[in-house]
Short mmCIF file of C-alpha atoms in Angstrom, two decimals:
data_model
loop_
_atom_site.label_atom_id
_atom_site.label_comp_id
_atom_site.label_asym_id
_atom_site.label_seq_id
_atom_site.Cartn_x
_atom_site.Cartn_y
_atom_site.Cartn_z
CA MET A 1 -4.17 6.75 4.47
CA THR A 2 -7.29 7.52 6.14
CA LEU A 3 -9.71 4.68 6.21
CA GLU A 4 -12.30 6.69 5.55
CA ALA A 5 -12.38 10.99 6.81
CA THR A 6 -14.28 13.10 6.33
CA ALA A 7 -15.33 16.12 8.75
CA PRO A 8 -13.42 17.09 11.08
CA SER A 9 -10.98 16.22 9.50
CA ALA A 10 -11.36 12.11 10.31
CA ASN A 11 -13.16 11.51 11.42
CA TYR A 12 -14.75 7.87 9.92
CA GLY A 13 -17.82 7.81 9.93
CA SER A 14 -19.92 9.10 6.94
CA SER A 15 -22.26 6.48 4.62
CA ALA A 16 -20.67 7.72 1.77
CA SER A 17 -17.10 7.35 2.87
CA ASN A 18 -17.56 3.79 3.57
CA SER A 19 -18.39 2.59 0.71
CA SER A 20 -14.97 3.06 -0.87
CA PHE A 21 -13.06 2.24 1.75
CA TYR A 22 -15.37 -0.74 2.31
CA ALA A 23 -15.28 -1.56 -2.09
CA ALA A 24 -11.15 -0.89 -1.64
CA MET A 25 -11.27 -3.52 1.36
CA ARG A 26 -13.37 -6.34 -0.13
CA ILE A 27 -10.61 -6.66 -2.54
CA LEU A 28 -8.30 -8.29 -0.23
CA PRO A 29 -7.98 -11.69 1.48
CA ARG A 30 -9.49 -12.94 3.96
CA ASP A 31 -7.14 -12.31 6.53
CA GLN A 32 -6.26 -8.56 5.11
CA ARG A 33 -8.98 -7.69 5.47
CA GLU A 34 -10.69 -8.75 8.74
CA ALA A 35 -6.49 -6.35 9.75
CA MET A 36 -7.90 -3.28 8.12
CA PHE A 37 -11.37 -3.77 9.21
CA GLN A 38 -9.51 -3.99 12.95
CA ILE A 39 -7.69 -0.88 11.74
CA TYR A 40 -10.68 0.81 10.86
CA SER A 41 -12.11 -0.45 14.06
CA PHE A 42 -9.71 1.18 16.31
CA CYS A 43 -9.96 4.21 14.76
CA ARG A 44 -13.33 4.39 14.75
CA GLN A 45 -13.71 4.19 18.19
CA VAL A 46 -11.06 7.10 19.30
CA ASP A 47 -12.08 9.21 15.72
CA ASP A 48 -15.38 8.80 17.67
CA ILE A 49 -15.34 9.96 22.12
CA ALA A 50 -13.05 13.37 20.19
CA ASP A 51 -16.17 13.81 18.66
CA SER A 52 -18.18 13.31 21.27
CA ASP A 53 -20.08 15.94 22.66
CA GLY A 54 -18.79 14.90 25.61
CA PRO A 55 -16.91 16.78 28.74
CA ARG A 56 -13.62 17.32 27.53
CA ASP A 57 -11.53 15.85 30.31
CA GLN A 58 -14.12 13.22 30.24
CA ARG A 59 -13.13 13.19 26.71
CA LEU A 60 -8.76 12.95 27.41
CA ALA A 61 -9.81 10.38 30.22
CA ALA A 62 -10.98 7.68 27.89
CA LEU A 63 -8.43 8.67 25.38
CA GLN A 64 -6.21 7.28 28.04
CA GLU A 65 -8.00 3.95 28.74
CA TRP A 66 -7.11 3.65 25.20
CA ARG A 67 -3.42 3.87 25.46
CA ASN A 68 -3.52 1.60 28.32
CA ASP A 69 -5.02 -0.83 26.55
CA ILE A 70 -1.81 0.00 22.41
CA ASP A 71 0.45 -0.94 26.05
CA ALA A 72 -1.34 -3.84 27.60
CA LEU A 73 -2.08 -5.30 23.51
CA TYR A 74 1.59 -5.14 23.12
CA GLN A 75 2.91 -6.10 26.30
CA GLY A 76 1.09 -9.42 25.93
CA ASN A 77 -2.20 -8.39 27.64
CA PRO A 78 -4.79 -7.30 25.32
CA PRO A 79 -7.51 -5.84 26.36
CA PRO A 80 -11.71 -7.31 25.82
CA ARG A 81 -12.50 -4.89 23.11
CA LEU A 82 -8.24 -5.85 21.50
CA LYS A 83 -7.78 -9.31 22.38
CA ASP A 84 -8.66 -10.46 17.62
CA TYR A 85 -5.46 -7.41 17.15
CA VAL A 86 -3.27 -10.06 18.48
CA ALA A 87 -3.40 -11.48 15.11
CA SER A 88 -2.90 -8.99 13.29
CA VAL A 89 -0.21 -7.61 15.19
CA LYS A 90 2.16 -11.00 15.13
CA THR A 91 1.42 -11.56 11.02
CA PHE A 92 2.30 -8.00 9.96
CA GLY A 93 4.28 -6.61 12.56
CA LEU A 94 2.25 -4.02 13.10
CA LYS A 95 3.38 -0.97 15.26
CA ARG A 96 2.99 0.56 18.53
CA GLU A 97 3.33 4.03 17.82
CA ASP A 98 1.54 3.99 14.84
CA PHE A 99 -1.66 2.94 17.53
CA LEU A 100 -0.56 5.78 19.47
CA ALA A 101 -0.13 8.45 16.91
CA ILE A 102 -3.83 7.71 16.09
CA VAL A 103 -5.17 7.84 19.12
CA ASP A 104 -2.39 11.09 19.52
CA GLY A 105 -4.05 12.43 16.57
CA MET A 106 -7.61 12.15 17.59
CA GLU A 107 -6.61 13.78 21.33
CA MET A 108 -5.81 17.02 18.96
CA ASP A 109 -8.87 18.40 18.37
CA VAL A 110 -10.10 17.85 22.21
CA PRO A 111 -8.40 20.05 24.89
CA GLN A 112 -9.70 23.07 22.61
CA ASP A 113 -11.07 22.87 18.86
CA ILE A 114 -8.18 22.99 16.70
CA ARG A 115 -8.20 26.06 13.99
CA ALA A 116 -6.51 28.50 11.65
CA PRO A 117 -2.94 25.95 13.05
CA ASP A 118 0.34 26.86 11.65
CA MET A 119 1.39 25.10 9.37
CA ALA A 120 3.56 22.55 10.74
CA THR A 121 0.79 21.84 13.96
CA LEU A 122 -1.37 21.20 10.38
CA ASP A 123 1.44 18.48 9.45
CA LEU A 124 1.36 16.92 12.10
CA TYR A 125 -2.23 16.30 13.31
CA CYS A 126 -2.33 14.97 8.74
CA ASP A 127 1.14 12.49 9.60
CA ARG A 128 -1.03 11.44 13.35
CA VAL A 129 -4.33 11.18 11.68
CA ALA A 130 -3.48 9.64 8.88
CA SER A 131 -0.30 9.13 7.48
CA ALA A 132 -0.31 6.22 10.69
CA VAL A 133 -2.61 4.80 9.53
CA GLY A 134 -1.01 4.38 6.29
CA ARG A 135 2.16 3.18 8.24
CA LEU A 136 -0.44 0.34 9.19
CA SER A 137 -2.08 0.08 6.88
CA VAL A 138 1.51 -0.66 4.29
CA ARG A 139 2.31 -3.05 6.60
CA VAL A 140 -0.88 -5.07 5.80
CA PHE A 141 -0.74 -4.39 2.08
CA GLY A 142 2.74 -6.23 1.92
CA LEU A 143 4.60 -3.60 0.51
CA PRO A 144 8.28 -2.78 0.94
CA GLU A 145 8.86 -1.41 4.41
CA GLU A 146 10.64 1.58 2.86
CA ASP A 147 8.16 2.52 -0.18
CA GLY A 148 5.24 1.62 2.35
CA ILE A 149 6.14 4.54 4.35
CA LEU A 150 6.70 6.74 2.02
CA LEU A 151 3.70 5.84 0.13
CA ALA A 152 1.81 6.37 3.71
CA TYR A 153 3.40 9.71 4.44
CA HIS A 154 2.26 11.05 1.02
CA LEU A 155 -0.92 9.98 0.19
CA GLY A 156 -1.67 10.70 3.23
CA ARG A 157 -1.52 13.65 3.79
CA ALA A 158 -3.11 14.35 0.11
CA LEU A 159 -5.92 12.64 1.08
CA GLN A 160 -6.15 14.26 4.49
CA LEU A 161 -5.40 17.41 2.12
CA THR A 162 -8.91 16.87 0.29
CA ASN A 163 -11.43 16.42 2.79
CA ILE A 164 -9.99 19.85 4.95
CA LEU A 165 -11.10 21.09 1.69
CA ARG A 166 -13.57 19.11 1.10
CA ASP A 167 -15.20 19.86 4.91
CA ILE A 168 -14.41 23.44 6.12
CA ASP A 169 -18.37 24.21 5.95
CA GLU A 170 -18.98 20.78 8.18
CA ASP A 171 -15.71 21.62 10.30
CA ALA A 172 -17.09 25.38 11.22
CA GLY A 173 -20.23 24.17 12.21
CA LEU A 174 -18.47 22.27 14.68
CA GLY A 175 -16.40 25.40 15.79
CA ARG A 176 -13.00 24.19 13.73
CA LEU A 177 -11.22 25.15 11.25
CA TYR A 178 -7.60 23.46 10.16
CA LEU A 179 -7.29 26.20 7.20
CA PRO A 180 -3.11 26.76 7.90
CA ARG A 181 -2.30 30.41 9.50
CA GLU A 182 0.58 30.98 6.58
CA ALA A 183 -2.21 30.77 4.13
CA LEU A 184 -5.22 32.54 6.12
CA LEU A 185 -2.44 36.09 6.33
CA HIS A 186 -1.43 35.76 2.38
CA ALA A 187 -4.58 36.07 1.35
CA GLY A 188 -5.14 38.82 4.17
CA ILE A 189 -7.94 37.27 7.93
CA THR A 190 -6.80 38.11 10.43
CA SER A 191 -9.78 36.02 12.21
CA ASN A 192 -9.51 32.66 13.15
CA ASP A 193 -13.27 31.94 13.82
CA PRO A 194 -14.26 29.31 11.63
CA ASN A 195 -17.97 31.37 10.44
CA ARG A 196 -16.13 33.62 9.43
CA VAL A 197 -13.60 32.88 8.02
CA ILE A 198 -15.90 30.52 5.24
CA ALA A 199 -17.89 33.13 4.30
CA GLU A 200 -14.57 35.72 3.28
CA ARG A 201 -14.04 36.31 -0.41
CA ALA A 202 -10.71 35.71 -0.19
CA LEU A 203 -10.94 32.05 0.60
CA PRO A 204 -10.31 31.29 -2.78
CA LYS A 205 -6.92 32.13 -2.44
CA VAL A 206 -6.24 29.48 1.18
CA CYS A 207 -7.37 26.59 0.05
CA LEU A 208 -6.11 26.47 -4.25
CA PRO A 209 -2.49 26.79 -2.74
CA LEU A 210 -3.78 23.49 -0.58
CA THR A 211 -5.50 21.83 -3.59
CA GLN A 212 -1.51 22.24 -5.18
CA ARG A 213 -0.36 21.17 -2.50
CA ALA A 214 -2.53 17.16 -2.12
CA LYS A 215 -2.30 17.88 -5.48
CA ALA A 216 2.54 17.10 -5.39
CA HIS A 217 1.67 14.23 -2.92
CA PHE A 218 -0.93 12.37 -5.19
CA GLU A 219 1.68 12.51 -7.97
CA LYS A 220 4.74 11.68 -5.01
CA SER A 221 2.41 8.24 -3.95
CA ASP A 222 1.96 7.33 -7.28
CA GLU A 223 5.06 6.78 -8.58
CA ILE A 224 5.55 4.53 -4.89
CA MET A 225 2.82 2.85 -6.39
CA SER A 226 3.48 2.44 -10.41
CA ARG A 227 7.03 0.33 -9.03
CA ASN A 228 5.20 -1.71 -6.90
CA LYS A 229 4.18 -5.10 -6.48
CA ARG A 230 0.11 -3.82 -8.87
CA ARG A 231 -1.14 -7.12 -5.99
CA ALA A 232 -0.18 -4.76 -3.66
CA VAL A 233 -1.42 -1.93 -4.29
CA ARG A 234 -5.05 -2.53 -5.34
CA ALA A 235 -6.53 -1.00 -2.68
CA PRO A 236 -4.26 2.03 -1.18
CA ARG A 237 -5.27 3.06 -5.34
CA ILE A 238 -8.64 2.76 -5.83
CA MET A 239 -8.27 5.43 -2.42
CA SER A 240 -6.28 7.02 -3.95
CA LYS A 241 -8.29 7.06 -7.68
CA TYR A 242 -11.55 7.69 -5.43
CA TYR A 243 -10.22 10.92 -2.87
CA HIS A 244 -7.74 11.77 -6.13
CA SER A 245 -12.17 12.98 -8.37
CA ILE A 246 -12.74 14.43 -5.19
CA LEU A 247 -10.37 16.75 -5.68
CA ASP A 248 -10.34 17.41 -9.16
CA LEU A 249 -14.37 18.82 -8.44
CA LEU A 250 -13.18 20.49 -5.30
CA ILE A 251 -10.88 22.38 -7.98
CA ALA A 252 -13.66 22.65 -10.34
CA ARG A 253 -16.49 23.85 -8.26
CA GLY A 254 -13.84 25.83 -6.16
CA PHE A 255 -14.15 27.78 -3.39
CA ASN A 256 -16.21 30.83 -3.19
CA ALA A 257 -19.24 30.27 -0.97
CA PRO A 258 -21.51 29.10 -1.04
CA ARG A 259 -19.93 26.02 -1.87
CA GLU A 260 -22.92 22.17 -2.39
CA PRO A 261 -21.24 19.96 -0.88
CA VAL A 262 -19.35 17.58 -3.94
CA ARG A 263 -19.66 13.63 -4.54
CA VAL A 264 -17.80 11.26 -6.77
CA SER A 265 -21.21 10.25 -8.96
CA LYS A 266 -22.06 6.35 -8.18
CA VAL A 267 -19.84 5.51 -12.35
CA THR A 268 -16.75 7.20 -11.40
CA ARG A 269 -16.28 4.26 -8.15
CA ILE A 270 -17.77 1.36 -10.23
CA LEU A 271 -14.35 1.83 -13.15
CA ILE A 272 -12.13 3.59 -10.73
CA LEU A 273 -13.26 -0.53 -8.84
CA LEU A 274 -13.14 -2.38 -12.64
CA ARG A 275 -10.15 -1.14 -13.62
CA TYR A 276 -8.15 -1.73 -10.10
CA ALA A 277 -10.01 -3.80 -8.00
CA PHE A 278 -9.34 -6.98 -10.22
CA ILE A 279 -5.84 -7.77 -11.35
#
């Protein structure tokens, strides 16, 4: 479950997004809250590298430095920027491979901008930038191992697909196109130029199947959360309901140009919090 993803699909910086993340995390006990903010900070920093305007080789080198620092953390020699992570890694059993997967996911945008990946590549991207974050998060939340991994799989993909659908125009402005190649070709769109694709009249034929895929992942994640302790799934349920609301707004708006941005109303956000935060 991405800790707030906006453009370009896994960006951790939008103020509107941050409000939902902070609302979901503030309800947690202190040690869990601190661990989640550490995970968020890590994601934000590597995401900022991937999205910067710096030369691609410098961005690749900066991401490799993060890999080296993660390795040092797990070898018992944490660098200064990760010293505070030691307790969280030990307390919650956070996995090195999940931190590294997030870096790998951010790096997928660096050698060249992602444009119309095939479905397998898109799913790998979602796993790295979203479900890997979820795998770290569910350990903090205290979910059982099997259900935690399943929840990370489904909710991460649900959130990430919703982000991709929401941020089509913003991503195109960055030269990126996350819509899968197979769906574009099925709709008769042969270009992978982001600005040409977002102007296509057939774009809804590409997007609507992705909304159904996202809804299916939301349904699976709801099933998993419903069979676990309510306190353990408070934060992911708040994130799920918030993003499911975004998906519903996108479906209601449609995907024909021009596309007005969608936002979850303040009233809806408050109602979600009131329903799931105080258990």
